[in-house]
Coordinates of C-alpha atoms in Angstrom, one line a residue:
X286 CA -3.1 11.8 28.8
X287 CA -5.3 14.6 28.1
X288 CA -5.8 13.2 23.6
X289 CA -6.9 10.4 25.4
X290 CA -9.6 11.5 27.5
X291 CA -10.6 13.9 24.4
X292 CA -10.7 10.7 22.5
X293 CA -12.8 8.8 25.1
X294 CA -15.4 11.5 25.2
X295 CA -15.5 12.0 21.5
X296 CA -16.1 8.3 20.9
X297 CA -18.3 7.8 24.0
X298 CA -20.6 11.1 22.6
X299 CA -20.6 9.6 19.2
X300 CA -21.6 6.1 20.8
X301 CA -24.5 7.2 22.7
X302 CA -26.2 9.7 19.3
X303 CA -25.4 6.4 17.0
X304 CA -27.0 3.9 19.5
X305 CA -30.1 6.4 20.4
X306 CA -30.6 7.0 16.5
X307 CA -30.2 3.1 15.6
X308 CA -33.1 2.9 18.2
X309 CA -35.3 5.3 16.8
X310 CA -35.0 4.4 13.7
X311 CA -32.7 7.3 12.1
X312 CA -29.6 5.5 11.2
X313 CA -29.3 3.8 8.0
X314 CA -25.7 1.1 7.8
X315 CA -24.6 -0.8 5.0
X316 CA -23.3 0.2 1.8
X317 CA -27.0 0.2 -0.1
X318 CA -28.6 2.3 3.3
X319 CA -25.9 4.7 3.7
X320 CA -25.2 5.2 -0.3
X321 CA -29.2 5.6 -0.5
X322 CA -29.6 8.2 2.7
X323 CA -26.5 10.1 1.4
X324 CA -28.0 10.7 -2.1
X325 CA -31.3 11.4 -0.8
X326 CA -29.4 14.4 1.8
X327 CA -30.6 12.6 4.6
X328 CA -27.7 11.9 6.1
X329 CA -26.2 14.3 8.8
X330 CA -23.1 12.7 8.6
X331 CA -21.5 9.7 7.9
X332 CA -19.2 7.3 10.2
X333 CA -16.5 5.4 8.5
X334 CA -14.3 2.6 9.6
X335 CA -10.9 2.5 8.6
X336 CA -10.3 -0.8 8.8
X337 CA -12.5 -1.6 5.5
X338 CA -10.9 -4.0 3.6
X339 CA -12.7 -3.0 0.6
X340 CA -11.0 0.0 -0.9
X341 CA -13.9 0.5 -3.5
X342 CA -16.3 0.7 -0.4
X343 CA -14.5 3.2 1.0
X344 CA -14.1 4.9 -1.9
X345 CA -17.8 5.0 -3.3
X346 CA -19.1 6.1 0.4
X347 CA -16.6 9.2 0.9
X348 CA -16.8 10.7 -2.6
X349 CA -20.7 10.1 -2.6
X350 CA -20.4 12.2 0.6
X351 CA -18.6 14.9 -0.9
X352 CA -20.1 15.3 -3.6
X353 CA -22.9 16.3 -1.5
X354 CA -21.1 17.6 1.5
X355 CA -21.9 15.4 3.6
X356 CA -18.9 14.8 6.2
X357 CA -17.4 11.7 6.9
X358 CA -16.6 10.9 10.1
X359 CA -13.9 8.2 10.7
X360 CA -13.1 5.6 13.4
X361 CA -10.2 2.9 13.4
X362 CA -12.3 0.0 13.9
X363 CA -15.0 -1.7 12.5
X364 CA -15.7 -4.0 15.2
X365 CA -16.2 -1.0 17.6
X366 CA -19.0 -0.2 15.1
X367 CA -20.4 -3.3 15.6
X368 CA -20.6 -3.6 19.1
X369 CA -22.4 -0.1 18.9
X370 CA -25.1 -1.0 16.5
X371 CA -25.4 -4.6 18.4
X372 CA -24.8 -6.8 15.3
X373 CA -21.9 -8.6 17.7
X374 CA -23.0 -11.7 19.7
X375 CA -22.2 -11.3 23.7
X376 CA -22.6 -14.3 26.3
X377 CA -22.4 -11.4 29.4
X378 CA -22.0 -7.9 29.0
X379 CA -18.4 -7.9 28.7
X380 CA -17.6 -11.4 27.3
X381 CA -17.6 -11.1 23.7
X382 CA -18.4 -14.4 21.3
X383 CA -18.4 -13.3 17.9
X384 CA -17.4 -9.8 16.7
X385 CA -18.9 -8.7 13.6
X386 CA -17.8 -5.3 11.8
X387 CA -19.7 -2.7 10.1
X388 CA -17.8 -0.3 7.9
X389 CA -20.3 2.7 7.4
X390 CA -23.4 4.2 9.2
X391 CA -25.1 7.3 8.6
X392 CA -27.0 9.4 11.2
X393 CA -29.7 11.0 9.6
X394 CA -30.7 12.5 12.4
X395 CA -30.5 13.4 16.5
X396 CA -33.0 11.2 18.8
X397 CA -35.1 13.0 21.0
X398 CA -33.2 11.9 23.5
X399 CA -29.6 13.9 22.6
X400 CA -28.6 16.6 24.4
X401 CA -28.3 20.0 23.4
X402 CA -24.7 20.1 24.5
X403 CA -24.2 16.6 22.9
X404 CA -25.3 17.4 19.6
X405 CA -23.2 21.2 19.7
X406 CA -20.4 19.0 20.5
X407 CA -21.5 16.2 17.5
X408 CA -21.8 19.2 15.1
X409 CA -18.8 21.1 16.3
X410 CA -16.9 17.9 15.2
X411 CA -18.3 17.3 12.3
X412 CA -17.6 21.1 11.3
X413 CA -14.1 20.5 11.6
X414 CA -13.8 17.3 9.4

């Protein structure tokens, strides 16, 4: 019970420094965005889905990323991704109409509005991968 509250606050942390970086204007997704911001060592890290169909994708985006050791972050679903960027369509809050996945993102950097203890816990994590 305990991996899965650790794996609730991991994701929920990550969710909130993706979501506040998508709105101000420091996350790049997409192949071309996140190939681009990892060459340019803009990227902080990098969040992968495992769920990528396209083996070359996945490929090309984690040895890009360490070749310039950048670390790759990685999360079972795509869709989840989605949701978090808001590229899926919702009716109400919790009724879903169309999920749409997105295989990579790249943080380039914390919002303003990221806690200290959120991004020690962010950077602690990506440390360790």
């Amino acid at each position: 019970m305990a991996e899965v509250e650790q794996l609730s606050e991991e994701l929920t942390t990550l969710k909130r420094v993706v979501q506040t970086s998508l709105h101000r204007g420091q996350l790049s997704k997409g192949v071309h965005e996140v190939c681009k911001a990892i060459e340019s060592k803009q990227a902080k890290f990098v969040v992968m889905a495992d769920d990528c169909t396209e083996e070359t994708y996945k490929k090309l985006v984690v040895a890009l990323a360490k070749q310039f050791q950048i670390p790759v972050w990685r999360v079972e679903k795509g869709a989840l991704l989605g949701e978090w960027i808001g590229i899926s369509k919702f009716l109400t809050k919790t009724k879903k109409i169309k999920s749409r996945k997105c295989s990579s993102l790249a943080v380039k950097d914390f919002a303003i509005e990221v806690s200290e203890a959120e991004k020690e816990f962010i950077e602690g994590k990506i440390k360790g991968l």
